[in-house]
Short mmCIF file of C-alpha atoms and ligand atoms in Angstrom, two decimals:
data_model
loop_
_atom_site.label_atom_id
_atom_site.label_comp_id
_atom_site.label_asym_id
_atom_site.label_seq_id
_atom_site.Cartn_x
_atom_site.Cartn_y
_atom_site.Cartn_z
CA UNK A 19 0.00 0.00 0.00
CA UNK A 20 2.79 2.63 0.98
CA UNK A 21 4.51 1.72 -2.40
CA UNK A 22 1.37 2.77 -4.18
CA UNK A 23 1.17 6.20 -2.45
CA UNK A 24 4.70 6.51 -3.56
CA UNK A 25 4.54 6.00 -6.91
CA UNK A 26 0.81 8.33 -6.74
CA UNK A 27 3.45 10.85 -5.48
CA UNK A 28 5.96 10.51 -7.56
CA UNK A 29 3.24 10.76 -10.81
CA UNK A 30 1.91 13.67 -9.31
CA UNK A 31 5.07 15.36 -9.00
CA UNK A 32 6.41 14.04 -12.99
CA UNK A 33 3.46 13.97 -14.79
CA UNK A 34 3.38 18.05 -14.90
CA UNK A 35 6.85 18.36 -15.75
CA UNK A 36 6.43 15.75 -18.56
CA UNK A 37 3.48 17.47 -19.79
CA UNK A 38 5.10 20.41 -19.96
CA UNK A 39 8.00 19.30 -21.79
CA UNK A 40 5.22 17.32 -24.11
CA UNK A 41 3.32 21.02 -24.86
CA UNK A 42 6.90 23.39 -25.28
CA UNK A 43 8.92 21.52 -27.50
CA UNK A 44 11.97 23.83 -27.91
CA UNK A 45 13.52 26.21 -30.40
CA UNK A 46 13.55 25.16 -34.10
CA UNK A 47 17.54 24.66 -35.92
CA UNK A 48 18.96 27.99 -35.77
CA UNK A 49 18.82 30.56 -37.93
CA UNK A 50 22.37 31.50 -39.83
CA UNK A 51 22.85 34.64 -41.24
CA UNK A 52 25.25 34.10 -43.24
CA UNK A 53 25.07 34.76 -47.07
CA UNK A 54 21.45 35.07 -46.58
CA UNK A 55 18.90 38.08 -47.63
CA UNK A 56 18.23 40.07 -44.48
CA UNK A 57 16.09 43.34 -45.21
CA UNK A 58 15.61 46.36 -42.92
CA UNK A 59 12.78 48.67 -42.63
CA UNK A 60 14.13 51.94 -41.15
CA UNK A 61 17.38 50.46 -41.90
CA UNK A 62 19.09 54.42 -42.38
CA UNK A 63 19.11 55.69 -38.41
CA UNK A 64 19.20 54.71 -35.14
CA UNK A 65 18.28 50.60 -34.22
CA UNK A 66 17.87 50.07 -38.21
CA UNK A 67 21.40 51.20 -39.06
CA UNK A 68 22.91 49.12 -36.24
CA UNK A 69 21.43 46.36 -36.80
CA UNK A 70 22.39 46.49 -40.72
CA UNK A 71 25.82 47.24 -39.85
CA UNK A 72 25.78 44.03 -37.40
CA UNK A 73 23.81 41.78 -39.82
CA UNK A 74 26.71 42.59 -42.87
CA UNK A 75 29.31 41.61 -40.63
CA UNK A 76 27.65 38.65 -39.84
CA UNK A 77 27.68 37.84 -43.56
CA UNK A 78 24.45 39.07 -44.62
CA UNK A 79 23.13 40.17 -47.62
CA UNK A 80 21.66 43.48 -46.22
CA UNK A 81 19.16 45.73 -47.70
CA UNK A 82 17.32 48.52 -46.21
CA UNK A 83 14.43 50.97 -46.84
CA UNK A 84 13.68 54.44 -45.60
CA UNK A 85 12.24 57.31 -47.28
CA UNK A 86 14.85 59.57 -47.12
CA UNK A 87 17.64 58.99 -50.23
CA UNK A 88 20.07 60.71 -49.25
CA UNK A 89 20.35 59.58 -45.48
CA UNK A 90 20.08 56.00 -46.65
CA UNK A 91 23.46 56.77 -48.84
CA UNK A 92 25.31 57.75 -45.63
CA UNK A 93 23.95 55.16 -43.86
CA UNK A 94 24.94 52.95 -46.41
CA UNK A 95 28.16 54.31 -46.84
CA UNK A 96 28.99 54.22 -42.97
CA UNK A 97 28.58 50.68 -43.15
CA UNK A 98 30.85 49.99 -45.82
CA UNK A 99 33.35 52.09 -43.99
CA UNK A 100 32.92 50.22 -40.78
CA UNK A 101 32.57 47.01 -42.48
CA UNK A 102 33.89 46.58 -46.09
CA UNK A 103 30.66 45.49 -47.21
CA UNK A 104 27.80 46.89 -49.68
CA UNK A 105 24.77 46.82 -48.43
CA UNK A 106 21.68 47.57 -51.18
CA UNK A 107 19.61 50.97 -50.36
CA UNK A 108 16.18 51.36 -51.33
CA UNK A 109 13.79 54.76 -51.09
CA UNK A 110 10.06 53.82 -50.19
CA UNK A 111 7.12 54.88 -47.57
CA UNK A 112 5.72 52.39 -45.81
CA UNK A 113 2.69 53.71 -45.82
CA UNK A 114 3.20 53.18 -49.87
CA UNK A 115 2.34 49.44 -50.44
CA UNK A 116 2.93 49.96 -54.28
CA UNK A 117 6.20 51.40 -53.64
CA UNK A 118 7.13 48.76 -51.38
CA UNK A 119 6.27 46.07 -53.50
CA UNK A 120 8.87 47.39 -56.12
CA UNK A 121 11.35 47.93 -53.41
CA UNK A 122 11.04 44.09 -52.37
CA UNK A 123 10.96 42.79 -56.33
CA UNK A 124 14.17 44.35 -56.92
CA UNK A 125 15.69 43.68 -53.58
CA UNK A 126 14.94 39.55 -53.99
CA UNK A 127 13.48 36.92 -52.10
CA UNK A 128 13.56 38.15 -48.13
CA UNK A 129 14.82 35.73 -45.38
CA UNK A 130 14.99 37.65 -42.44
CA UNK A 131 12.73 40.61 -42.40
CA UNK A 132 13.00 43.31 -39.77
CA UNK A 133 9.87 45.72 -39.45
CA UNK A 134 11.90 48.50 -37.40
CA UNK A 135 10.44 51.82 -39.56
CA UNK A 136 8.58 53.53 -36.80
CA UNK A 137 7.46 57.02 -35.33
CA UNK A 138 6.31 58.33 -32.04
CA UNK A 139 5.73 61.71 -30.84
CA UNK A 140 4.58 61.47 -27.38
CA UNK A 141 1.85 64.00 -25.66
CA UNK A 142 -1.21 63.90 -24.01
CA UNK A 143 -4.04 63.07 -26.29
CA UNK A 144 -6.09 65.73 -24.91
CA UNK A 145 -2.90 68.30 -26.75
CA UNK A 146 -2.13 65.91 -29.43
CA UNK A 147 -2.93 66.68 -33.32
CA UNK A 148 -5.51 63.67 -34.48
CA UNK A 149 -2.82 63.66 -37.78
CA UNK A 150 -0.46 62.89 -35.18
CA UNK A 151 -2.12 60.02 -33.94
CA UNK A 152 -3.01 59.32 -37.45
CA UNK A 153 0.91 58.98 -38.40
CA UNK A 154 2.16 56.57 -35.57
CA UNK A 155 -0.78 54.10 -36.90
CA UNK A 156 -0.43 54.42 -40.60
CA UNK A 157 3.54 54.04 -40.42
CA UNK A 158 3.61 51.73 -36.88
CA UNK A 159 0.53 49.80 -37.98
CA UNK A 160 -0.26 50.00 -41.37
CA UNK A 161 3.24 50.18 -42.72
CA UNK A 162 3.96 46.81 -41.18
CA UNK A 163 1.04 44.93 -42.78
CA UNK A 164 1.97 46.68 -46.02
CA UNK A 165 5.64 45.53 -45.70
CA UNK A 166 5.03 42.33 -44.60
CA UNK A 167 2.03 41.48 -47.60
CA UNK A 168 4.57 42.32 -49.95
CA UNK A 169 7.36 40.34 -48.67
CA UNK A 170 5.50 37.08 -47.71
CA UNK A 171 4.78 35.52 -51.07
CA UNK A 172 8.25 35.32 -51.71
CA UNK A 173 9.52 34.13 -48.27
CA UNK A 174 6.94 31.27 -48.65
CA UNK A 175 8.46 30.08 -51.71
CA UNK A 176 11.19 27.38 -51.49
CA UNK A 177 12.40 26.96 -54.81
CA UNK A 178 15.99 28.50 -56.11
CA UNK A 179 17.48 26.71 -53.20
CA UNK A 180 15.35 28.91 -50.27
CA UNK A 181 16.72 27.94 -46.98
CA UNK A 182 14.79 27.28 -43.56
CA UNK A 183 14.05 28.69 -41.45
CA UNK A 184 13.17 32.60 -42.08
CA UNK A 185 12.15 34.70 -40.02
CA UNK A 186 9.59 38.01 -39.61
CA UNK A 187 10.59 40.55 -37.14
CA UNK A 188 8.65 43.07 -35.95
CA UNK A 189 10.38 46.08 -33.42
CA UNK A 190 7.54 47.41 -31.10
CA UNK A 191 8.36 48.47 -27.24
CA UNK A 192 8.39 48.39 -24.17
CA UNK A 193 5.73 50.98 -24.55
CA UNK A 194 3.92 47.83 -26.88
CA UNK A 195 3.50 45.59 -23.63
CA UNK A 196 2.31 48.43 -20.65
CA UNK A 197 0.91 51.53 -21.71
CA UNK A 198 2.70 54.87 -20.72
CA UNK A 199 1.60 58.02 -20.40
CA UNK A 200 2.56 60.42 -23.09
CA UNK A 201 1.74 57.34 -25.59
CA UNK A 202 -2.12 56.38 -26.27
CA UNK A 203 -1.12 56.37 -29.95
CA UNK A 204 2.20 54.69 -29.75
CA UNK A 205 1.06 52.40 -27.23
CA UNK A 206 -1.67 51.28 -29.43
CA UNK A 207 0.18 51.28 -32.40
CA UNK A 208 2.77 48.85 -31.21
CA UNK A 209 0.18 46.57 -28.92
CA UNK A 210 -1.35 46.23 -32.65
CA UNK A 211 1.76 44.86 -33.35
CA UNK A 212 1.80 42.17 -30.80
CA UNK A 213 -2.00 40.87 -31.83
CA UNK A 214 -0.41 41.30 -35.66
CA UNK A 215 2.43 39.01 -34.48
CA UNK A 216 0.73 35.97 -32.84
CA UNK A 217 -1.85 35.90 -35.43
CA UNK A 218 0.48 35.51 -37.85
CA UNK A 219 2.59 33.12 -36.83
CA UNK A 220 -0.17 30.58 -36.46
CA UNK A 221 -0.44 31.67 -40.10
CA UNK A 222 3.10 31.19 -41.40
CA UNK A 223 4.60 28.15 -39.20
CA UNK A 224 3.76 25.78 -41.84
CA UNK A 225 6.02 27.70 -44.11
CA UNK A 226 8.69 27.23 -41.66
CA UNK A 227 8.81 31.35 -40.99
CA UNK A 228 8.96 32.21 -37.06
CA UNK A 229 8.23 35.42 -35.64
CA UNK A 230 9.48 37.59 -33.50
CA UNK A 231 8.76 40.90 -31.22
CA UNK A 232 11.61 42.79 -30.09
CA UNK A 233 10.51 44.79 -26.76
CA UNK A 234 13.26 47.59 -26.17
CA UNK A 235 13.87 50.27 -23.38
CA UNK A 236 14.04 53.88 -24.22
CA UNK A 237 17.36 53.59 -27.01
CA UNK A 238 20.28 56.17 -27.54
CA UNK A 239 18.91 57.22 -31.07
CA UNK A 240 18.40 60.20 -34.02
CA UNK A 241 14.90 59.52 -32.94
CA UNK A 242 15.00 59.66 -29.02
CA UNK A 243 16.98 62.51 -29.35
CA UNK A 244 14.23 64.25 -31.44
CA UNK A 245 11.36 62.75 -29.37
CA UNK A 246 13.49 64.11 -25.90
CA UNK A 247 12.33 67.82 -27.15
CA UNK A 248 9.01 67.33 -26.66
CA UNK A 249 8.45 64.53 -24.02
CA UNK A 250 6.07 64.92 -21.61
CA UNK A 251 7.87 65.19 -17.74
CA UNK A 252 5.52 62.21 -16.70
CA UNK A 253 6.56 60.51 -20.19
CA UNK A 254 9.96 60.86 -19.24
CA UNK A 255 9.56 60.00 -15.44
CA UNK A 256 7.82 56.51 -16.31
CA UNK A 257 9.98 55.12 -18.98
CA UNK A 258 12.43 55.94 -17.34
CA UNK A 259 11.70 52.98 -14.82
CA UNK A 260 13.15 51.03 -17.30
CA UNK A 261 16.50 53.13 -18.03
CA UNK A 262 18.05 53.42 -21.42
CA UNK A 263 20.32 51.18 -23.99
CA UNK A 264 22.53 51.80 -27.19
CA UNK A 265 21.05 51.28 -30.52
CA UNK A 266 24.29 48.85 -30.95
CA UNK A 267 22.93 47.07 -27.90
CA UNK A 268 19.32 46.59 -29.06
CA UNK A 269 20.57 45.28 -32.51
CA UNK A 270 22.62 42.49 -30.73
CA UNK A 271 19.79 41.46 -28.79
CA UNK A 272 17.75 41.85 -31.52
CA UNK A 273 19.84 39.16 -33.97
CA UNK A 274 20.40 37.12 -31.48
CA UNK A 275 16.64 36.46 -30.53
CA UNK A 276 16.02 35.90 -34.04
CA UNK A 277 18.65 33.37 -34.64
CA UNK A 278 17.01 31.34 -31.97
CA UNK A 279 13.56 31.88 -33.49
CA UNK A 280 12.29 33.71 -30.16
CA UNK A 281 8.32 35.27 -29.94
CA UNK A 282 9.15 37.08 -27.84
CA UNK A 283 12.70 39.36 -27.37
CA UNK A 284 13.54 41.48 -24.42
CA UNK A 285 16.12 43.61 -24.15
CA UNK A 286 17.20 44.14 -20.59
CA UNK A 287 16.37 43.48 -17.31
CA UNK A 288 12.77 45.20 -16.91
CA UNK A 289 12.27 43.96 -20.07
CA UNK A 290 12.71 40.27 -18.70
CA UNK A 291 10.48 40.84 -15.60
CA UNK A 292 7.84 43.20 -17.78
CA UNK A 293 7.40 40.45 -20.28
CA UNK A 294 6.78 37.60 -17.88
CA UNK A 295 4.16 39.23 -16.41
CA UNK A 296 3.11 40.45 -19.69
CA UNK A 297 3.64 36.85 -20.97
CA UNK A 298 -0.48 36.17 -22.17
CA UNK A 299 -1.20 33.14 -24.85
CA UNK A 300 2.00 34.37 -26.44
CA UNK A 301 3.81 31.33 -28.18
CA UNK A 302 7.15 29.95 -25.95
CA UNK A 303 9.49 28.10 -27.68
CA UNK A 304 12.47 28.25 -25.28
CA UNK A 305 12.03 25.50 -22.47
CA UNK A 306 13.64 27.81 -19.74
CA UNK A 307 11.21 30.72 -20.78
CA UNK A 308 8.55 29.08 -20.32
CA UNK A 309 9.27 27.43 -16.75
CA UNK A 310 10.60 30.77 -15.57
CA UNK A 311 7.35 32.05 -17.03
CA UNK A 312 5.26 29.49 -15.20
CA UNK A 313 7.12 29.76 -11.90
CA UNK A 314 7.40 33.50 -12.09
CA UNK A 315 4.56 34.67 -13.32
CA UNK A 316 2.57 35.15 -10.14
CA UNK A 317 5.51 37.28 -8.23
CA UNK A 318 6.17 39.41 -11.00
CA UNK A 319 2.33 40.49 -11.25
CA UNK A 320 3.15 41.47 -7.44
CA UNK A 321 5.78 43.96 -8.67
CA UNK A 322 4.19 45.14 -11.92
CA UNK A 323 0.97 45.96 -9.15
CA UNK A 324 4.00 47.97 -7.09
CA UNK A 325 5.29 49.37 -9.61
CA UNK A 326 2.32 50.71 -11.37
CA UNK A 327 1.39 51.83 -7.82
CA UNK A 328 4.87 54.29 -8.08
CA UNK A 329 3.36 55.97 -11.82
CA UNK A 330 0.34 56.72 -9.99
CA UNK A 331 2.01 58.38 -7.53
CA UNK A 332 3.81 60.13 -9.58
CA UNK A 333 1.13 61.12 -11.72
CA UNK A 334 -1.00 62.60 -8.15
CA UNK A 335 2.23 64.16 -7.27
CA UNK A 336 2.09 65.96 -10.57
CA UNK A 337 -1.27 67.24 -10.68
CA UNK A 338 -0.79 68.36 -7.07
CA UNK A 339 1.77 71.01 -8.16
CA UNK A 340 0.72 71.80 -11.57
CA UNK A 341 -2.86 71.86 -11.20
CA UNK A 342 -3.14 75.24 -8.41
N1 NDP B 28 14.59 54.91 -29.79
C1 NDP B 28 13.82 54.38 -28.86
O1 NDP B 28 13.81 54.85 -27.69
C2 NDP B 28 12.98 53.19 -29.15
C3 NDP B 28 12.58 52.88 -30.44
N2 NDP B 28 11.76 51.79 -30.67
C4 NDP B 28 11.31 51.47 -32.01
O2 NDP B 28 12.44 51.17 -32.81
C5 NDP B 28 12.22 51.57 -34.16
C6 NDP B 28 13.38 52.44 -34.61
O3 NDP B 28 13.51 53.54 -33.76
P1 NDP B 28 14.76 54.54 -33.84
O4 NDP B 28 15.95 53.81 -34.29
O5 NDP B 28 14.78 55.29 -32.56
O6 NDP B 28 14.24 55.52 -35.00
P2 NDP B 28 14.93 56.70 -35.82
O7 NDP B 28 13.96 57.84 -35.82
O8 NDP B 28 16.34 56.96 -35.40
O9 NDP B 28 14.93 56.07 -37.29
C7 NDP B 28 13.72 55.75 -37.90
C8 NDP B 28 13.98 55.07 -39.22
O10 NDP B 28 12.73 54.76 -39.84
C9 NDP B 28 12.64 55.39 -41.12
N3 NDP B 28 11.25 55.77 -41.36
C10 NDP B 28 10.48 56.62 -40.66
N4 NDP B 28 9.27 56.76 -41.23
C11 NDP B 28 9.28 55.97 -42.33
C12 NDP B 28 8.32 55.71 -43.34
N5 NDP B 28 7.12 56.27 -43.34
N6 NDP B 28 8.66 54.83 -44.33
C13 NDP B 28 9.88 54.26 -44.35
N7 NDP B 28 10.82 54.48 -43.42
C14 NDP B 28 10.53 55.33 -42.42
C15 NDP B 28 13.59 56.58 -41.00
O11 NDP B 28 14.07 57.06 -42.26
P3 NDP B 28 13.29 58.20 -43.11
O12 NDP B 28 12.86 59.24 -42.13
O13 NDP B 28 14.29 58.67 -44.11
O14 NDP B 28 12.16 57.49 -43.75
C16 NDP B 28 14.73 55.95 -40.21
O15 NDP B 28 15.52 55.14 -41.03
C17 NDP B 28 10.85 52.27 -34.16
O16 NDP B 28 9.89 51.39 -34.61
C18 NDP B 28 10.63 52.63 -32.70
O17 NDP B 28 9.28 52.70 -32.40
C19 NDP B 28 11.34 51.00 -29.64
C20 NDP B 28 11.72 51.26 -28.35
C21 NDP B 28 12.56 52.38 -28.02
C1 VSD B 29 7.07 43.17 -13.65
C2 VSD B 29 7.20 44.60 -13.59
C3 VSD B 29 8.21 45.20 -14.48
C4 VSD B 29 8.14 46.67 -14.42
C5 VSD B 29 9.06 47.39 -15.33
C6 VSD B 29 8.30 48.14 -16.33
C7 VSD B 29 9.08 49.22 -16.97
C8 VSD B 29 8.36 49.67 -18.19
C9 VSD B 29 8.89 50.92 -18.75
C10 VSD B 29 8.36 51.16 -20.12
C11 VSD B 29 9.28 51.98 -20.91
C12 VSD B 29 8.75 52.29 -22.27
C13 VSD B 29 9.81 52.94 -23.11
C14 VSD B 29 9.32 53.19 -24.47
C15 VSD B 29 10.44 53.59 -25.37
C16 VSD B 29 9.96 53.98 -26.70
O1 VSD B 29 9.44 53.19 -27.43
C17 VSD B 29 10.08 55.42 -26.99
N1 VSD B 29 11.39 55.92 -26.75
C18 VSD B 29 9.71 55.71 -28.39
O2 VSD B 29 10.63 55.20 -29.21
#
């Protein structure tokens, strides 16, 4: 009888942990960059340009797309400085699915595709311009669906000697998985992103095609620096919880994630914590993600409760003084 309660026990304490290696079955074969066609939205400034310069000296056929033609030369030119190697620029909106679709016939067959072209102008709605809001969804949003419709016929297709896996790569933000103050538009625009993501990767697994979410911190950018001029003091106060990294930084976490076909990719520290508790129905392919998920997941809604608790403080405090 006592052997029978022990092997109850012992069930009861394997039969989770073999379910649970049944239902997260682990990372497909990495990716390699090398010699293969990596394209870059927003490839000319800040994360985009860092993580084109990275991805050619990894070996990677790199092109990249912004509007401006003349930045994208420099950029392009930096990178062949820094690196020896040519990457291909191409001039398009993203908001311009025509001109997008030419971009990616003469650019080739895409195998890792990096949605990074992105605005944000924070302010209070209340203030903000409704073209504003307007832009952060049409390029954020809209320009990612257009980017990604035109590239996915061709990263479906296998024949002249296509490669798996590929892999679709979308940059939203910290400000994509809590929303901050300062950022109704950008929030939403890059939390679109998310329910973009996970829908389509249920859509392109059977083409062997993984996708990703990159999740980063305020970043040392052209863009920050422009967005710094205008940023609310609570804006700057909240995201600032979760400090600040290098554009060089980002891009190495960035390539890395992708390589190992990761959902989801965080960035730093915060990041890890924000997007366990942040975790959802989002797919897990990593085996230690997911039990650190599962085991954490509880205690890290505990802190994300404390922490939001601090904004709103903050937030009170603000009002209190500004509002006599
Ligand atoms: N910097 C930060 O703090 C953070 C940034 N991110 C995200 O990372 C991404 C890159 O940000 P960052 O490097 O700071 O940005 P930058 O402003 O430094 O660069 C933006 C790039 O996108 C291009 N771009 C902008 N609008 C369009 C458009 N309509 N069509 C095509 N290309 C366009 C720009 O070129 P051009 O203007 O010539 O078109 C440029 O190459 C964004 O999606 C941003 O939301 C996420 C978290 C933090
Ligand atoms: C479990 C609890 C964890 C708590 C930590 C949460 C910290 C979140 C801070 C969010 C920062 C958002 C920065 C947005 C940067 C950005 O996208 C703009 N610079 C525009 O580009």
């Amino acid at each position: 009888m006592d052997d029978l309660y022990f092997l109850l026990l012992l069930l009861l304490i394997f039969l989770p942990i073999i379910l649970f290696f049944i239902v997260v079955r682990g990372p497909p074969s990495r990716l390699d960059l090398k010699s293969r066609h990596v394209l870059i939205t927003g490839g000319s400034s800040g994360i985009g340009l860092s993580l084109a310069r990275l991805a050619a000296s990894e070996g990677a056929r790199v092109s990249i797309l912004a509007r401006n033609q003349s930045s994208l030369s420099v950029a392009a030119e930096s990178i062949r400085l820094s690196t020896g190697v040519e990457v291909s620029a191409f001039s398009a909106d993203v908001r311009d699915y025509d001109a997008v679709r030419n971009v990616i016939e003469q650019a080739g067959e895409v195998d890792v595709l990096i949605i990074n072209a992105g605005v944000f102008v924070p302010e209070e709605l209340d203030k903000q311009d409704l073209e504003e809001v307007r832009k952060m969804i049409d390029v954020n949003l809209m320009g990612s669906f257009n980017v990604v419709k035109a590239a996915l016929p061709g990263m479906k297709r296998r024949e002249n000697g296509g490669r798996a896996p590929r892999s679709i790569a979308f940059m939203s933000s910290q400000a994509g998985q809590v929303g901050i103050y300062g950022y109704t538009a950008y929030s939403a625009s890059k939390f679109g992103l998310r329910g973009f993501a996970e829908a389509l990767q249920q859509e392109v697994i059977g083409d062997d095609i993984y996708v990703s979410l990159i999740f980063p911190p305020d970043t040392d950018t052209p863009g920050l620096a422009e967005e710094n001029k205008r940023k609310p003091p609570l804006t700057s106060i909240i995201a600032g919880s979760s400090g600040s990294m290098t554009a060089d930084d980002v891009a190495r976490k960035t390539l890395d994630g992708i390589k190992a076909s990761r959902f989801i990719i965080t960035c730093n520290s915060m990041g890890r914590l924000l997007s366990i508790a942040a975790a959802g129905m989002s797919p897990q392919r990593s085996i230690r993600m997911a039990l650190i998920e599962v085991l954490g997941i509880g205690m890290t809604r505990l802190v994300a409760l404390f922490v939001q608790c601090g904004w709103y403080k903050s937030i009170h405090e603000w009002h209190a003084v500004n509002k006599q």
